[in-house]
Tab-separated table of N, CA and C in Angstrom:
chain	number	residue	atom	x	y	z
A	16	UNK	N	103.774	64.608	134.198
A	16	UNK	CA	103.843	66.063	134.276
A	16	UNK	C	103.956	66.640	132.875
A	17	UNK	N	103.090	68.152	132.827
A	17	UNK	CA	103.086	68.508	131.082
A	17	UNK	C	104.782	69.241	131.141
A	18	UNK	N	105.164	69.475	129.856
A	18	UNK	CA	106.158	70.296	129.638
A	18	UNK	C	106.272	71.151	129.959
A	19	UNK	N	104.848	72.202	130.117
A	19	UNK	CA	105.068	73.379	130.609
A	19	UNK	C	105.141	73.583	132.069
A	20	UNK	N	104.502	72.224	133.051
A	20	UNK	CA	104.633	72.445	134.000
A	20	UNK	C	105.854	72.222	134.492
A	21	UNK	N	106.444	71.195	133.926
A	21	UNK	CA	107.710	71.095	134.052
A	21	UNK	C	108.962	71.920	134.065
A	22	UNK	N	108.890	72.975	133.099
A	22	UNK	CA	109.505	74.173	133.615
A	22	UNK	C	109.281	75.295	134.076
A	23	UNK	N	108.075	75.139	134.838
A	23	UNK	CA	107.403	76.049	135.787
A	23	UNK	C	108.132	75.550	136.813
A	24	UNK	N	107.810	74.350	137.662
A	24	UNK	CA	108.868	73.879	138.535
A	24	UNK	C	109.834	74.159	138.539
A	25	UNK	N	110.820	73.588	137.375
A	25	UNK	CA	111.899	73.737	137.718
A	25	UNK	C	112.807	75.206	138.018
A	26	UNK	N	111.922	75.874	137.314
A	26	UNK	CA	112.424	77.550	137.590
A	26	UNK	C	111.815	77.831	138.959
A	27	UNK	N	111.049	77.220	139.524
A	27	UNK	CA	110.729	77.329	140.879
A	27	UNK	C	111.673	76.950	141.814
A	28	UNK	N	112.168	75.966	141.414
A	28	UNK	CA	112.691	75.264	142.126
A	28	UNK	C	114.032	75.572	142.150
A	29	UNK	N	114.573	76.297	141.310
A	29	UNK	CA	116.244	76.735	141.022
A	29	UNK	C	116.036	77.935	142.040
A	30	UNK	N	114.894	78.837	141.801
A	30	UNK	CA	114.665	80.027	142.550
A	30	UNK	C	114.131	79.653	144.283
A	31	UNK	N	114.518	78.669	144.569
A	31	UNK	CA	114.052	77.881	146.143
A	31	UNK	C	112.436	78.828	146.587
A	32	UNK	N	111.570	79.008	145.507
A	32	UNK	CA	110.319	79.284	145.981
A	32	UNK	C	109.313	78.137	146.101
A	33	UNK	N	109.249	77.118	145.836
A	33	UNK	CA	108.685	75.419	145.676
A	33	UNK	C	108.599	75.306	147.375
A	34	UNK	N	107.230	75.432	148.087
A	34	UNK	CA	106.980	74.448	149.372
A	34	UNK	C	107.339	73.697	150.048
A	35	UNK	N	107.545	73.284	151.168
A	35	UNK	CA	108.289	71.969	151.808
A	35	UNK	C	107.523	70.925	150.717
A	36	UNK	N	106.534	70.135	150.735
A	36	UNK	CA	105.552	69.609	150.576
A	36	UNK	C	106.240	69.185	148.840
A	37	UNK	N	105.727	70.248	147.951
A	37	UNK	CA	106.242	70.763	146.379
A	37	UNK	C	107.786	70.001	145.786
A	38	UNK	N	108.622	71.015	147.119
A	38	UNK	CA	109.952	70.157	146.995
A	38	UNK	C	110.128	69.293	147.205
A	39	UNK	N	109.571	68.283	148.055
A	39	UNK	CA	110.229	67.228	148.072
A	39	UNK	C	109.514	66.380	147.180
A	40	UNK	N	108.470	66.498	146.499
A	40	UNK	CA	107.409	65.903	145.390
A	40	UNK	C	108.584	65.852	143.899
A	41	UNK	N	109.307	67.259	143.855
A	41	UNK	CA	109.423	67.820	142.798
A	41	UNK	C	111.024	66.750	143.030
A	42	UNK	N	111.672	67.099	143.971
A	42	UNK	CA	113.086	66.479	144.182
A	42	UNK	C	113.041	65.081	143.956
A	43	UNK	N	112.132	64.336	143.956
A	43	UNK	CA	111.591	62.691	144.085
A	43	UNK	C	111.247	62.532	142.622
A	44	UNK	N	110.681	63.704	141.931
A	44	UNK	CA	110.249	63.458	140.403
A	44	UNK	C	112.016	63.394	139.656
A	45	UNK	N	112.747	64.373	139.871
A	45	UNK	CA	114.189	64.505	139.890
A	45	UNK	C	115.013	63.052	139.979
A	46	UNK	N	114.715	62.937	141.261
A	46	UNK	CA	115.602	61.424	141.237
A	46	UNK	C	114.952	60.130	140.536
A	47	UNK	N	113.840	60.107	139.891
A	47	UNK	CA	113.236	58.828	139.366
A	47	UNK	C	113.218	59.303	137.715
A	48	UNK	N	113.756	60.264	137.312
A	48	UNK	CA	113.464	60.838	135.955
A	48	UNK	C	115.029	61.573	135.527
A	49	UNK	N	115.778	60.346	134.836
A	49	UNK	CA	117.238	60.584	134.282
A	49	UNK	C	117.217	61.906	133.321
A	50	UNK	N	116.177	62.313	132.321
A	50	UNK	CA	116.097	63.038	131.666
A	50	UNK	C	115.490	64.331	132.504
A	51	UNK	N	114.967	64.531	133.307
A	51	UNK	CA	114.542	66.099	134.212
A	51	UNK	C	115.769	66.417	134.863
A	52	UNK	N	116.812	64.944	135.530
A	52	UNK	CA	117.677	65.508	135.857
A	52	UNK	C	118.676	65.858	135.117
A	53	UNK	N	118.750	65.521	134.382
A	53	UNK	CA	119.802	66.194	132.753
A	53	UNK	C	119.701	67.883	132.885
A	54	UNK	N	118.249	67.876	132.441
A	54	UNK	CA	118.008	69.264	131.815
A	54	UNK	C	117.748	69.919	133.350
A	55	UNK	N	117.707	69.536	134.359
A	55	UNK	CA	117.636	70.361	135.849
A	55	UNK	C	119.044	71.223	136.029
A	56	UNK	N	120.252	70.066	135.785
A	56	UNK	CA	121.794	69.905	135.873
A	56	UNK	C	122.479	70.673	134.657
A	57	UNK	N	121.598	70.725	133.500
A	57	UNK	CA	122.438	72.207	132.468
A	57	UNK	C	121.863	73.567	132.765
A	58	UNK	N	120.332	73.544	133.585
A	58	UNK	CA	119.690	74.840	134.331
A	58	UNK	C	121.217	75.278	134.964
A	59	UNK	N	121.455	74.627	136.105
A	59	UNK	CA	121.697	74.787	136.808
A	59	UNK	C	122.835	75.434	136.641
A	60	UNK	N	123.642	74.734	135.430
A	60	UNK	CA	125.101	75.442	135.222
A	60	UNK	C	125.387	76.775	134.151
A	61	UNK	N	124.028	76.639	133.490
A	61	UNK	CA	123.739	77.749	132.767
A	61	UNK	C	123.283	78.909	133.483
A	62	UNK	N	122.935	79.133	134.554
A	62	UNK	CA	122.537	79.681	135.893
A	62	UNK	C	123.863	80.603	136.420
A	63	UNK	N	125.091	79.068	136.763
A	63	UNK	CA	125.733	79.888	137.003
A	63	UNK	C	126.952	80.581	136.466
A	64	UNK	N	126.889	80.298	134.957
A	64	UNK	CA	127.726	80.958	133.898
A	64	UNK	C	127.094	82.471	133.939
A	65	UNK	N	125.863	82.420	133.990
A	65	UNK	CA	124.776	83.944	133.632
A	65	UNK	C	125.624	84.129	135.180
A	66	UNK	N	125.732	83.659	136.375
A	66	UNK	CA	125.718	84.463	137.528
A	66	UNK	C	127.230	85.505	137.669
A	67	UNK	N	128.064	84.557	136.873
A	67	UNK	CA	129.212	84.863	136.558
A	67	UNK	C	129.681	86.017	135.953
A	68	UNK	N	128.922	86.119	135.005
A	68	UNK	CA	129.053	87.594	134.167
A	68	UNK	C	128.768	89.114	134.768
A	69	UNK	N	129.585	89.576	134.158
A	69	UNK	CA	129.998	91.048	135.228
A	69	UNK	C	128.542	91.790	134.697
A	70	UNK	N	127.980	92.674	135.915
A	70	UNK	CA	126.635	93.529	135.382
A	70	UNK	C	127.141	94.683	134.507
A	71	UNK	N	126.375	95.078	133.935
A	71	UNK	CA	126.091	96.063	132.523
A	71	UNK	C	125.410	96.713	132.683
A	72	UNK	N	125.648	98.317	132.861
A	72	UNK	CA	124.809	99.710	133.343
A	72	UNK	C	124.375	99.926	131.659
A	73	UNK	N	123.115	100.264	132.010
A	73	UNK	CA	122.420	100.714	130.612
A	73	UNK	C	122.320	101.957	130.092
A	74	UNK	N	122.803	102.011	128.757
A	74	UNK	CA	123.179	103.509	128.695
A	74	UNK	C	122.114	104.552	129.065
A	75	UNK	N	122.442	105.964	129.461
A	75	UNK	CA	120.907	106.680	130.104
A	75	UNK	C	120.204	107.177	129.402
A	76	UNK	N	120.257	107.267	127.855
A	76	UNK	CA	118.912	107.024	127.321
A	76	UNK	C	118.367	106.356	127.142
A	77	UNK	N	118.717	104.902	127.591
A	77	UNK	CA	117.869	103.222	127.155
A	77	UNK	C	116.989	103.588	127.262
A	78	UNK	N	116.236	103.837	128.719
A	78	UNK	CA	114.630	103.818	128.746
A	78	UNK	C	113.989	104.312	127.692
A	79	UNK	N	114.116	105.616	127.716
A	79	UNK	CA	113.527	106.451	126.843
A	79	UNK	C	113.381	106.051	125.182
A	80	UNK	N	114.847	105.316	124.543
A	80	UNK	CA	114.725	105.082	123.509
A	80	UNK	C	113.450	103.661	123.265
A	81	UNK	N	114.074	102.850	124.376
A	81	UNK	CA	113.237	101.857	124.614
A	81	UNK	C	111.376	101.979	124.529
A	82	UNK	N	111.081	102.955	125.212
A	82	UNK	CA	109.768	103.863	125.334
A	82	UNK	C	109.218	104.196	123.927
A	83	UNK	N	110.177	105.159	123.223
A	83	UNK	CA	109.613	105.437	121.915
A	83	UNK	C	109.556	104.419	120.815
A	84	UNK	N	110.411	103.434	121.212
A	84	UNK	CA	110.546	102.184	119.866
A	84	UNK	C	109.016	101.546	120.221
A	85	UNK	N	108.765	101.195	121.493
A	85	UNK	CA	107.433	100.504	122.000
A	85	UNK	C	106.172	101.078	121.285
A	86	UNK	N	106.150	102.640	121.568
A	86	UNK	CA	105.146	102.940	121.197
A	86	UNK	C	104.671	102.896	119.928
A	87	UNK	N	106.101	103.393	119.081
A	87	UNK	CA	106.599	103.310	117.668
A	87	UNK	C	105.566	102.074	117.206
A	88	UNK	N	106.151	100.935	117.871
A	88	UNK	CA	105.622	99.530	117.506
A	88	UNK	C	104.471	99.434	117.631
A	89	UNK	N	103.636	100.000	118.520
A	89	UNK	CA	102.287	99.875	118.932
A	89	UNK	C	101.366	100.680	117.484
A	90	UNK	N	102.015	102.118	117.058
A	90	UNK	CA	101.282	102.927	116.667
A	90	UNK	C	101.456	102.533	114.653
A	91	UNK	N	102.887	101.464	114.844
A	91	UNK	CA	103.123	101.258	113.386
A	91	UNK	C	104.616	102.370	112.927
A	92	UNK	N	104.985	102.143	111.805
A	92	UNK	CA	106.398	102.976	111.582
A	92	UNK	C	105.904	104.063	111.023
A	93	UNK	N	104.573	104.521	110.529
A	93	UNK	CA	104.533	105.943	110.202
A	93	UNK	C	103.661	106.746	110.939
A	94	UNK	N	103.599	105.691	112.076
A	94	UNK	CA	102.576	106.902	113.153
A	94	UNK	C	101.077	106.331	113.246
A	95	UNK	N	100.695	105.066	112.297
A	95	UNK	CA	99.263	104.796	112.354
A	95	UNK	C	99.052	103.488	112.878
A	96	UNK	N	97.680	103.462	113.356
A	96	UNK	CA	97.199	102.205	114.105
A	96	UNK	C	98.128	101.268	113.629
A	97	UNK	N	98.118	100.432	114.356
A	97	UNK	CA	99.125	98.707	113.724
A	97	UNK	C	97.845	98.405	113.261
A	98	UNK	N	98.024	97.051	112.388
A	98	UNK	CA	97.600	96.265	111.852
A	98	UNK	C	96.747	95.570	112.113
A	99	UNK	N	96.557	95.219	113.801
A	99	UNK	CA	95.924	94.633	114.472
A	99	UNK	C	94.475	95.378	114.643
A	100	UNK	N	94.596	96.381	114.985
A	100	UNK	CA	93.578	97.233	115.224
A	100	UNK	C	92.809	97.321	113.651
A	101	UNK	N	93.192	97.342	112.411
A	101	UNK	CA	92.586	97.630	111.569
A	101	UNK	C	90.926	97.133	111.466
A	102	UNK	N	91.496	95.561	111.331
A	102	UNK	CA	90.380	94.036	111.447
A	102	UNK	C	89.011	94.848	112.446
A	103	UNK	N	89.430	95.498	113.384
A	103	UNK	CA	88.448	96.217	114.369
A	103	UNK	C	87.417	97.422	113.665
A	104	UNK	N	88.808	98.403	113.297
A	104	UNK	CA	87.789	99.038	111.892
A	104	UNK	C	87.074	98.783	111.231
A	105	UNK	N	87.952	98.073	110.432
A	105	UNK	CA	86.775	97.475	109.228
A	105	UNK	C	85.681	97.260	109.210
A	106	UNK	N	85.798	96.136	110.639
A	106	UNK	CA	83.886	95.361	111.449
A	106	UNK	C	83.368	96.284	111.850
A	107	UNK	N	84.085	97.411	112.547
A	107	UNK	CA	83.271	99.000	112.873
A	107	UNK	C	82.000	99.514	111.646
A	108	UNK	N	83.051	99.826	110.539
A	108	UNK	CA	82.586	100.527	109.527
A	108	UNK	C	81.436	99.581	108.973
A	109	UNK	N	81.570	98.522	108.744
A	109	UNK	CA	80.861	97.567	108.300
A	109	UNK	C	79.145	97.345	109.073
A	110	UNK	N	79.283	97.376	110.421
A	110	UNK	CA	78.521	97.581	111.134
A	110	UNK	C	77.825	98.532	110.922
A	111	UNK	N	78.012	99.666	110.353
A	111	UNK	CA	77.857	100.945	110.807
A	111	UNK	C	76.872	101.022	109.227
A	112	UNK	N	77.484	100.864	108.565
A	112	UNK	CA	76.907	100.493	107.456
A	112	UNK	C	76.025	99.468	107.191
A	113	UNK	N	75.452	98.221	108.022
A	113	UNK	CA	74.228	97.137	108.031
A	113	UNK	C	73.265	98.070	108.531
A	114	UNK	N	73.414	98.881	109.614
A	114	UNK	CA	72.741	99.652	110.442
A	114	UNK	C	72.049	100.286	109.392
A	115	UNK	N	72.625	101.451	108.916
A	115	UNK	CA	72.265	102.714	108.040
A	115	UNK	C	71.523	102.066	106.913
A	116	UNK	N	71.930	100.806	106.586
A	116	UNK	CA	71.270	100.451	105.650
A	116	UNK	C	69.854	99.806	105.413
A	117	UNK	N	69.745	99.071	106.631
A	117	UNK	CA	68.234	98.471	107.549
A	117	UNK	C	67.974	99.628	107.723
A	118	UNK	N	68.182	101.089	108.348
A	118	UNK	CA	67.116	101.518	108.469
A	118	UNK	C	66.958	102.618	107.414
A	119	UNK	N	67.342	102.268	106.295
A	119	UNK	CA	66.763	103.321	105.320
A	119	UNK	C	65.746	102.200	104.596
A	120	UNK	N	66.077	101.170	104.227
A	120	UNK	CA	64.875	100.244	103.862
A	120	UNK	C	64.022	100.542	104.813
A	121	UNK	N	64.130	100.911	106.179
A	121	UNK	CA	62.896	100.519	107.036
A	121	UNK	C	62.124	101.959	106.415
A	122	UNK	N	62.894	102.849	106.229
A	122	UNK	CA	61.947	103.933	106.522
A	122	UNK	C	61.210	104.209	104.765
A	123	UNK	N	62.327	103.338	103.606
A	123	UNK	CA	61.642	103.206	102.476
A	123	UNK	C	59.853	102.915	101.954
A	124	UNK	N	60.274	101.279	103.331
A	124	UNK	CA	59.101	100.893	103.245
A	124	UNK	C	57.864	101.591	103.907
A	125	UNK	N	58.328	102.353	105.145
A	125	UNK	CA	57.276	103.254	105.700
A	125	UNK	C	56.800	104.338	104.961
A	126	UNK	N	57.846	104.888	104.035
A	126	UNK	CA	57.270	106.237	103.005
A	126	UNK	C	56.083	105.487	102.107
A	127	UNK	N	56.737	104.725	101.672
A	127	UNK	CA	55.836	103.040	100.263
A	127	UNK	C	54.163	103.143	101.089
A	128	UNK	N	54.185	102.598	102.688
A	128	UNK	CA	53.307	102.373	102.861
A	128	UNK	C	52.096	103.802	103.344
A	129	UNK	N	53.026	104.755	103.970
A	129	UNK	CA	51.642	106.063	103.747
A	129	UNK	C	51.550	106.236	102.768
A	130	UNK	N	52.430	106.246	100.991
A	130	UNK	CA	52.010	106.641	99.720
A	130	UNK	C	50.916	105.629	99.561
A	131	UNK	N	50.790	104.837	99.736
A	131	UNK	CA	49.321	103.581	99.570
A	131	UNK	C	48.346	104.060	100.236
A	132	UNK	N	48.339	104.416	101.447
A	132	UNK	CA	47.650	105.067	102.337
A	132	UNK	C	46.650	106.401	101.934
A	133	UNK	N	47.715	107.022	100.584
A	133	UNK	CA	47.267	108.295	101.454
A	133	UNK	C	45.857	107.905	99.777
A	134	UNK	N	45.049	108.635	100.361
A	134	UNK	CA	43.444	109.084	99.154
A	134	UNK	C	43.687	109.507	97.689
A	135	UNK	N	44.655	110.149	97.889
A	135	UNK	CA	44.781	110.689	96.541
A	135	UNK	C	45.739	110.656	95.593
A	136	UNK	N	46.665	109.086	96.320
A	136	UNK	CA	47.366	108.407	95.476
A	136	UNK	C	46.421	107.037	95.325
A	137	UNK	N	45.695	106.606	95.722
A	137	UNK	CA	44.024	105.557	95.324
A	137	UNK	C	43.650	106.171	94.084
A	138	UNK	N	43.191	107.396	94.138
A	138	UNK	CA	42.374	108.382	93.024
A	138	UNK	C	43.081	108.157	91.967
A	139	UNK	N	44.542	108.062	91.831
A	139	UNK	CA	45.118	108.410	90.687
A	139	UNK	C	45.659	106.977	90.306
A	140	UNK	N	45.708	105.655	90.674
A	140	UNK	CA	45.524	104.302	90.434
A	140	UNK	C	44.578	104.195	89.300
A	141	UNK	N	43.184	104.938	89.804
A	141	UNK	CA	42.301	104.161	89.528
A	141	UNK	C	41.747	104.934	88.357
A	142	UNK	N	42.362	106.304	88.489
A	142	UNK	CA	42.100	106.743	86.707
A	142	UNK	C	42.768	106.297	85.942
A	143	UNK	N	41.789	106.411	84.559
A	143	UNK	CA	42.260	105.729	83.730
A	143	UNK	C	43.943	106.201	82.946
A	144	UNK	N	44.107	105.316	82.094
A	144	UNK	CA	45.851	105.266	81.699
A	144	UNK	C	45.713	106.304	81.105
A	145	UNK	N	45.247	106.847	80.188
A	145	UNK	CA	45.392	108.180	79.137
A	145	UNK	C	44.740	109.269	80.030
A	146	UNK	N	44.120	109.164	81.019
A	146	UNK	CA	44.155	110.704	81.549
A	146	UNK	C	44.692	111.270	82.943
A	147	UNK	N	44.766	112.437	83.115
A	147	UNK	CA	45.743	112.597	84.287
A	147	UNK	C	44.346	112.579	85.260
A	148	UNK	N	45.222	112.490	86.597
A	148	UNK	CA	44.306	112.086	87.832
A	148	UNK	C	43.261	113.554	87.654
A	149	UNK	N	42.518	112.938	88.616
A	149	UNK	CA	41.728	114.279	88.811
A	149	UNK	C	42.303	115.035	90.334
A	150	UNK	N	42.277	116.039	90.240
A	150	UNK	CA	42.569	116.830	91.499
A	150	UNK	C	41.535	117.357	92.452
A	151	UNK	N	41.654	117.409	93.810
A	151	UNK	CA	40.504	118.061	94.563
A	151	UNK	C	40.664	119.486	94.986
């Protein structure tokens, strides 16, 4: 059995939600395993030290303070995205910017190719270096 399943069970099993079937699988792993029953047997008494202790009314602004610290945490201590979210930006902006940038080459090369195109940038190729094109 992994570790983690192992105290999946056993918190199952303290909480009597474990199957006929489960329990008695789980109770049989218990009795053949000196060390599950160790740590089953300090659950158990640590269980009922916690059961022992008198309940504690929460003062009546808990929630609320509780509420704003959360969000607090979510939004960062001066009010802005956390940290987490940034990494998201960044690849945003970045994106945003491959984009804009492919298509201004694209449309570079499309201006490039009607200036080749057009007649009367040919005309002015093909006059000579010392004089200006001729005009129509």
């Amino acid at each position: 059995m992994a570790a983690d399943s192992n105290a999946e069970l056993m918190t199952a099993y303290l909480d009597d939600a474990l199957e006929g079937g489960d329990a008695e699988s789980f109770q049989k792993y218990l009795d053949d395993s000196p060390d599950a029953r160790r740590e089953m047997e300090d659950l158990q008494k640590i269980l009922s030290v916690v059961r022992e202790l008198p309940d504690v009314e929460a003062p009546p602004d808990f929630y609320d303070k509780l509420s704003k610290k959360l969000r607090r945490r979510r939004a960062g201590p001066d009010g802005t995205l956390s940290l987490v979210s940034l990494p998201f930006q960044v690849l945003s902006i970045l994106v945003i910017l491959v984009i804009a940038a492919t298509f201004l080459m694209l449309e570079i090369e499309r201006e490039d190719a009607q200036i080749e195109k057009d007649p009367s940038a040919a005309k002015a190729k093909k006059a000579p270096t010392g004089e200006p094109p001729a005009l129509e």
